[in-house]
């Protein structure tokens, strides 16, 4: 049996679908009961749980063999580093002593130790904490999610694009569907398939301006498996 954290998000929901379609029994962990109603799939059981509740999470892990671990983003209104470190440590403690055979950790390009680098240091600590439990750990470091730009599409249609990136920057990007496919493969593979893998789409993405200053466009990847 598999456990999937973040089951209502872009990546987690795709992992649930990928595992469910392969015939595996999936326990989908969701925090919001309303959002949990959107979870569908064969062989899928929904469990409402807060990842900050390590005892509850530990009990769910004890019933499973393998788990997909995604540390949820904190509210932007909070001290995000502090809050995300709390949930990362809670998840890792829940993994410890759970008898899980293997876990797959969702991480990011650039994850590293350091100060003032946002979630890159949080994700690095998350990786280290989970590996420290002794459970065989596969780590998928993802390129920039193209879905992070979803909230820019409406203004882009109007000819305006507010972005932290320079217009000529070429980004390695990835689809949640592709991330889910890789996660499902590694969740199903042997315990020798551990350590860090980097996951990105088949082509980089260019975010650029047209010659007319009032016009902008997004050029997305031309192909995704999902």
mmCIF file of C-alpha atoms in Angstrom:
data_model
loop_
_atom_site.group_PDB
_atom_site.id
_atom_site.type_symbol
_atom_site.label_atom_id
_atom_site.label_comp_id
_atom_site.label_asym_id
_atom_site.label_seq_id
_atom_site.Cartn_x
_atom_site.Cartn_y
_atom_site.Cartn_z
ATOM 1 C CA UNK A 1 0.000 0.000 0.000
ATOM 2 C CA UNK A 2 1.151 3.511 -0.832
ATOM 3 C CA UNK A 3 0.643 6.740 1.085
ATOM 4 C CA UNK A 4 0.661 10.050 -0.797
ATOM 5 C CA UNK A 5 1.015 13.379 0.994
ATOM 6 C CA UNK A 6 -0.335 16.566 -0.584
ATOM 7 C CA UNK A 7 -2.930 14.541 -2.445
ATOM 8 C CA UNK A 8 -5.056 17.531 -3.504
ATOM 9 C CA UNK A 9 -2.193 19.526 -5.059
ATOM 10 C CA UNK A 10 -0.944 19.539 -8.644
ATOM 11 C CA UNK A 11 1.765 16.936 -8.032
ATOM 12 C CA UNK A 12 0.182 14.866 -5.266
ATOM 13 C CA UNK A 13 -3.103 14.388 -7.131
ATOM 14 C CA UNK A 14 -1.178 13.246 -10.208
ATOM 15 C CA UNK A 15 0.811 10.761 -8.095
ATOM 16 C CA UNK A 16 -2.454 9.375 -6.671
ATOM 17 C CA UNK A 17 -3.848 8.951 -10.186
ATOM 18 C CA UNK A 18 -0.667 7.304 -11.486
ATOM 19 C CA UNK A 19 -0.459 4.805 -8.625
ATOM 20 C CA UNK A 20 -4.192 4.110 -8.611
ATOM 21 C CA UNK A 21 -4.261 3.380 -12.340
ATOM 22 C CA UNK A 22 -1.420 0.879 -11.923
ATOM 23 C CA UNK A 23 -3.530 -1.172 -9.525
ATOM 24 C CA UNK A 24 -1.856 -0.236 -6.256
ATOM 25 C CA UNK A 25 -3.893 0.635 -3.170
ATOM 26 C CA UNK A 26 -3.343 4.305 -2.314
ATOM 27 C CA UNK A 27 -4.023 6.212 0.886
ATOM 28 C CA UNK A 28 -4.352 9.854 -0.137
ATOM 29 C CA UNK A 29 -3.610 12.304 2.678
ATOM 30 C CA UNK A 30 -5.455 15.621 2.540
ATOM 31 C CA UNK A 31 -5.717 18.467 5.018
ATOM 32 C CA UNK A 32 -8.867 20.160 3.694
ATOM 33 C CA UNK A 33 -12.050 18.023 3.749
ATOM 34 C CA UNK A 34 -13.620 20.068 0.945
ATOM 35 C CA UNK A 35 -10.641 19.721 -1.363
ATOM 36 C CA UNK A 36 -10.462 16.038 -0.472
ATOM 37 C CA UNK A 37 -13.789 15.540 -2.246
ATOM 38 C CA UNK A 38 -11.992 16.105 -5.547
ATOM 39 C CA UNK A 39 -9.736 13.071 -5.051
ATOM 40 C CA UNK A 40 -10.790 10.238 -7.308
ATOM 41 C CA UNK A 41 -9.338 7.020 -8.606
ATOM 42 C CA UNK A 42 -9.393 3.289 -8.377
ATOM 43 C CA UNK A 43 -8.170 1.733 -5.126
ATOM 44 C CA UNK A 44 -7.917 5.139 -3.430
ATOM 45 C CA UNK A 45 -8.773 5.779 0.216
ATOM 46 C CA UNK A 46 -8.855 9.373 1.453
ATOM 47 C CA UNK A 47 -7.605 10.193 4.946
ATOM 48 C CA UNK A 48 -7.948 13.672 6.448
ATOM 49 C CA UNK A 49 -4.822 14.483 8.415
ATOM 50 C CA UNK A 50 -2.575 17.408 9.269
ATOM 51 C CA UNK A 51 1.092 16.704 8.512
ATOM 52 C CA UNK A 52 1.936 18.674 11.654
ATOM 53 C CA UNK A 53 0.273 15.882 13.655
ATOM 54 C CA UNK A 54 3.125 13.393 13.611
ATOM 55 C CA UNK A 55 1.329 10.774 15.716
ATOM 56 C CA UNK A 56 -1.600 10.675 13.289
ATOM 57 C CA UNK A 57 0.766 10.549 10.322
ATOM 58 C CA UNK A 58 2.902 7.855 11.928
ATOM 59 C CA UNK A 59 -0.178 5.672 12.417
ATOM 60 C CA UNK A 60 -1.034 5.991 8.711
ATOM 61 C CA UNK A 61 2.550 5.175 7.675
ATOM 62 C CA UNK A 62 2.471 2.070 9.876
ATOM 63 C CA UNK A 63 -0.275 0.661 7.642
ATOM 64 C CA UNK A 64 1.683 1.241 4.423
ATOM 65 C CA UNK A 65 4.735 -0.074 2.614
ATOM 66 C CA UNK A 66 5.853 2.973 0.663
ATOM 67 C CA UNK A 67 5.156 6.711 0.767
ATOM 68 C CA UNK A 68 5.421 9.826 -1.367
ATOM 69 C CA UNK A 69 6.505 12.701 0.874
ATOM 70 C CA UNK A 70 5.704 16.277 -0.072
ATOM 71 C CA UNK A 71 6.170 19.077 2.452
ATOM 72 C CA UNK A 72 3.226 21.465 1.913
ATOM 73 C CA UNK A 73 3.884 25.165 1.322
ATOM 74 C CA UNK A 74 3.118 27.443 4.239
ATOM 75 C CA UNK A 75 0.816 30.419 4.009
ATOM 76 C CA UNK A 76 2.631 33.393 2.408
ATOM 77 C CA UNK A 77 1.307 35.503 5.290
ATOM 78 C CA UNK A 78 3.345 33.476 7.785
ATOM 79 C CA UNK A 79 7.045 33.005 8.443
ATOM 80 C CA UNK A 80 7.214 30.415 5.664
ATOM 81 C CA UNK A 81 10.650 29.032 6.510
ATOM 82 C CA UNK A 82 9.735 28.480 10.146
ATOM 83 C CA UNK A 83 6.372 26.898 9.365
ATOM 84 C CA UNK A 84 7.711 24.653 6.609
ATOM 85 C CA UNK A 85 10.563 23.477 8.820
ATOM 86 C CA UNK A 86 8.003 22.487 11.456
ATOM 87 C CA UNK A 87 6.044 20.334 9.008
ATOM 88 C CA UNK A 88 9.222 18.894 7.463
ATOM 89 C CA UNK A 89 10.411 17.772 10.891
ATOM 90 C CA UNK A 90 6.984 16.396 11.755
ATOM 91 C CA UNK A 91 6.852 14.307 8.576
ATOM 92 C CA UNK A 92 10.368 12.990 9.127
ATOM 93 C CA UNK A 93 9.625 12.021 12.734
ATOM 94 C CA UNK A 94 6.481 10.230 11.552
ATOM 95 C CA UNK A 95 8.541 8.237 9.048
ATOM 96 C CA UNK A 96 10.968 7.129 11.763
ATOM 97 C CA UNK A 97 10.062 3.736 13.218
ATOM 98 C CA UNK A 98 7.146 3.328 10.814
ATOM 99 C CA UNK A 99 8.558 0.205 9.087
ATOM 100 C CA UNK A 100 8.090 1.792 5.667
ATOM 101 C CA UNK A 101 10.095 -0.077 3.032
ATOM 102 C CA UNK A 102 10.913 3.021 0.975
ATOM 103 C CA UNK A 103 9.959 6.673 0.511
ATOM 104 C CA UNK A 104 10.162 9.162 -2.338
ATOM 105 C CA UNK A 105 10.771 12.788 -1.349
ATOM 106 C CA UNK A 106 9.611 15.695 -3.521
ATOM 107 C CA UNK A 107 12.333 18.335 -3.607
ATOM 108 C CA UNK A 108 13.686 21.021 -5.921
ATOM 109 C CA UNK A 109 16.619 21.975 -8.101
ATOM 110 C CA UNK A 110 18.994 24.024 -5.986
ATOM 111 C CA UNK A 111 18.154 22.449 -2.645
ATOM 112 C CA UNK A 112 21.080 23.214 -0.382
ATOM 113 C CA UNK A 113 22.082 24.325 3.082
ATOM 114 C CA UNK A 114 22.246 28.066 3.645
ATOM 115 C CA UNK A 115 20.593 31.177 5.041
ATOM 116 C CA UNK A 116 18.243 33.523 3.252
ATOM 117 C CA UNK A 117 17.530 31.190 0.336
ATOM 118 C CA UNK A 118 13.901 30.402 1.123
ATOM 119 C CA UNK A 119 12.557 26.928 0.628
ATOM 120 C CA UNK A 120 15.799 25.666 -0.946
ATOM 121 C CA UNK A 121 17.315 25.276 2.522
ATOM 122 C CA UNK A 122 14.043 23.920 3.940
ATOM 123 C CA UNK A 123 13.851 21.236 1.259
ATOM 124 C CA UNK A 124 17.500 20.342 1.784
ATOM 125 C CA UNK A 125 16.896 19.843 5.495
ATOM 126 C CA UNK A 126 13.770 17.828 4.650
ATOM 127 C CA UNK A 127 15.893 15.530 2.472
ATOM 128 C CA UNK A 128 18.480 15.121 5.229
ATOM 129 C CA UNK A 129 15.920 14.464 7.947
ATOM 130 C CA UNK A 130 14.130 11.760 5.977
ATOM 131 C CA UNK A 131 17.378 10.085 4.974
ATOM 132 C CA UNK A 132 18.378 10.169 8.631
ATOM 133 C CA UNK A 133 15.473 7.894 9.551
ATOM 134 C CA UNK A 134 17.235 4.975 7.884
ATOM 135 C CA UNK A 135 14.322 4.277 5.514
ATOM 136 C CA UNK A 136 15.577 3.881 1.903
ATOM 137 C CA UNK A 137 15.008 7.323 0.394
ATOM 138 C CA UNK A 138 14.665 8.355 -3.247
ATOM 139 C CA UNK A 139 14.791 12.121 -3.769
ATOM 140 C CA UNK A 140 13.279 13.760 -6.852
ATOM 141 C CA UNK A 141 14.592 17.287 -7.333
ATOM 142 C CA UNK A 142 12.228 19.005 -9.748
ATOM 143 C CA UNK A 143 12.774 21.860 -12.160
ATOM 144 C CA UNK A 144 10.470 24.895 -11.966
ATOM 145 C CA UNK A 145 6.812 23.840 -12.079
ATOM 146 C CA UNK A 146 5.157 25.414 -15.098
ATOM 147 C CA UNK A 147 1.940 25.473 -13.049
ATOM 148 C CA UNK A 148 3.588 28.125 -10.850
ATOM 149 C CA UNK A 149 2.780 30.549 -13.663
ATOM 150 C CA UNK A 150 -0.940 29.742 -13.729
ATOM 151 C CA UNK A 151 -1.867 32.908 -11.856
ATOM 152 C CA UNK A 152 -0.169 35.039 -14.525
ATOM 153 C CA UNK A 153 -2.220 33.802 -17.458
ATOM 154 C CA UNK A 154 -5.143 36.218 -17.152
ATOM 155 C CA UNK A 155 -2.908 39.295 -17.114
ATOM 156 C CA UNK A 156 -0.815 37.806 -19.921
ATOM 157 C CA UNK A 157 -3.931 37.637 -22.095
ATOM 158 C CA UNK A 158 -4.321 41.385 -21.541
ATOM 159 C CA UNK A 159 -0.761 42.054 -22.662
ATOM 160 C CA UNK A 160 0.794 42.430 -19.205
ATOM 161 C CA UNK A 161 3.033 39.993 -17.424
ATOM 162 C CA UNK A 162 4.394 40.509 -13.935
ATOM 163 C CA UNK A 163 7.230 38.076 -13.334
ATOM 164 C CA UNK A 164 10.330 37.901 -11.128
ATOM 165 C CA UNK A 165 12.259 36.553 -14.125
ATOM 166 C CA UNK A 166 14.005 38.572 -16.852
ATOM 167 C CA UNK A 167 12.299 38.288 -20.223
ATOM 168 C CA UNK A 168 15.165 36.455 -21.927
ATOM 169 C CA UNK A 169 15.631 33.857 -19.194
ATOM 170 C CA UNK A 170 15.418 30.236 -20.348
ATOM 171 C CA UNK A 171 14.057 28.024 -17.571
ATOM 172 C CA UNK A 172 14.184 24.262 -17.165
ATOM 173 C CA UNK A 173 10.573 23.468 -16.318
ATOM 174 C CA UNK A 174 8.472 20.407 -15.625
ATOM 175 C CA UNK A 175 4.884 19.230 -15.651
ATOM 176 C CA UNK A 176 3.264 17.799 -12.503
ATOM 177 C CA UNK A 177 2.182 14.843 -14.655
ATOM 178 C CA UNK A 178 5.809 14.083 -15.495
ATOM 179 C CA UNK A 179 6.833 14.441 -11.854
ATOM 180 C CA UNK A 180 4.066 12.027 -10.887
ATOM 181 C CA UNK A 181 5.205 9.496 -13.455
ATOM 182 C CA UNK A 182 8.769 9.545 -12.138
ATOM 183 C CA UNK A 183 7.538 9.360 -8.535
ATOM 184 C CA UNK A 184 5.344 6.349 -9.323
ATOM 185 C CA UNK A 185 8.256 4.588 -11.034
ATOM 186 C CA UNK A 186 10.592 5.151 -8.113
ATOM 187 C CA UNK A 187 7.942 4.178 -5.556
ATOM 188 C CA UNK A 188 7.578 0.864 -7.374
ATOM 189 C CA UNK A 189 11.289 0.219 -7.986
ATOM 190 C CA UNK A 190 13.732 -1.696 -5.809
ATOM 191 C CA UNK A 191 15.318 -0.314 -2.676
ATOM 192 C CA UNK A 192 18.543 0.114 -4.621
ATOM 193 C CA UNK A 193 16.906 2.994 -6.498
ATOM 194 C CA UNK A 194 17.658 5.686 -3.931
ATOM 195 C CA UNK A 195 19.407 9.029 -3.786
ATOM 196 C CA UNK A 196 18.918 12.170 -5.847
ATOM 197 C CA UNK A 197 17.469 12.325 -9.356
ATOM 198 C CA UNK A 198 16.822 15.576 -11.252
ATOM 199 C CA UNK A 199 13.535 15.793 -13.123
ATOM 200 C CA UNK A 200 12.713 18.263 -15.892
ATOM 201 C CA UNK A 201 10.628 18.442 -19.043
ATOM 202 C CA UNK A 202 11.841 17.593 -22.564
ATOM 203 C CA UNK A 203 12.670 21.215 -23.416
ATOM 204 C CA UNK A 204 13.440 24.471 -21.636
ATOM 205 C CA UNK A 205 10.958 27.348 -21.590
ATOM 206 C CA UNK A 206 11.553 30.907 -22.724
ATOM 207 C CA UNK A 207 9.799 33.772 -20.984
ATOM 208 C CA UNK A 208 10.228 36.813 -23.189
ATOM 209 C CA UNK A 209 8.856 40.139 -24.340
ATOM 210 C CA UNK A 210 7.682 41.029 -27.811
ATOM 211 C CA UNK A 211 9.116 44.100 -29.490
ATOM 212 C CA UNK A 212 6.039 46.132 -28.553
ATOM 213 C CA UNK A 213 6.298 46.915 -24.834
ATOM 214 C CA UNK A 214 2.562 46.398 -24.331
ATOM 215 C CA UNK A 215 2.730 42.813 -25.575
ATOM 216 C CA UNK A 216 4.178 39.839 -23.767
ATOM 217 C CA UNK A 217 3.884 36.153 -24.169
ATOM 218 C CA UNK A 218 4.680 32.893 -22.461
ATOM 219 C CA UNK A 219 6.196 30.123 -24.539
ATOM 220 C CA UNK A 220 5.582 26.827 -22.779
ATOM 221 C CA UNK A 221 7.053 23.428 -23.399
ATOM 222 C CA UNK A 222 5.835 22.022 -26.700
ATOM 223 C CA UNK A 223 5.222 18.560 -25.338
ATOM 224 C CA UNK A 224 4.458 16.801 -22.076
ATOM 225 C CA UNK A 225 3.813 13.157 -21.573
ATOM 226 C CA UNK A 226 0.860 14.087 -19.367
#
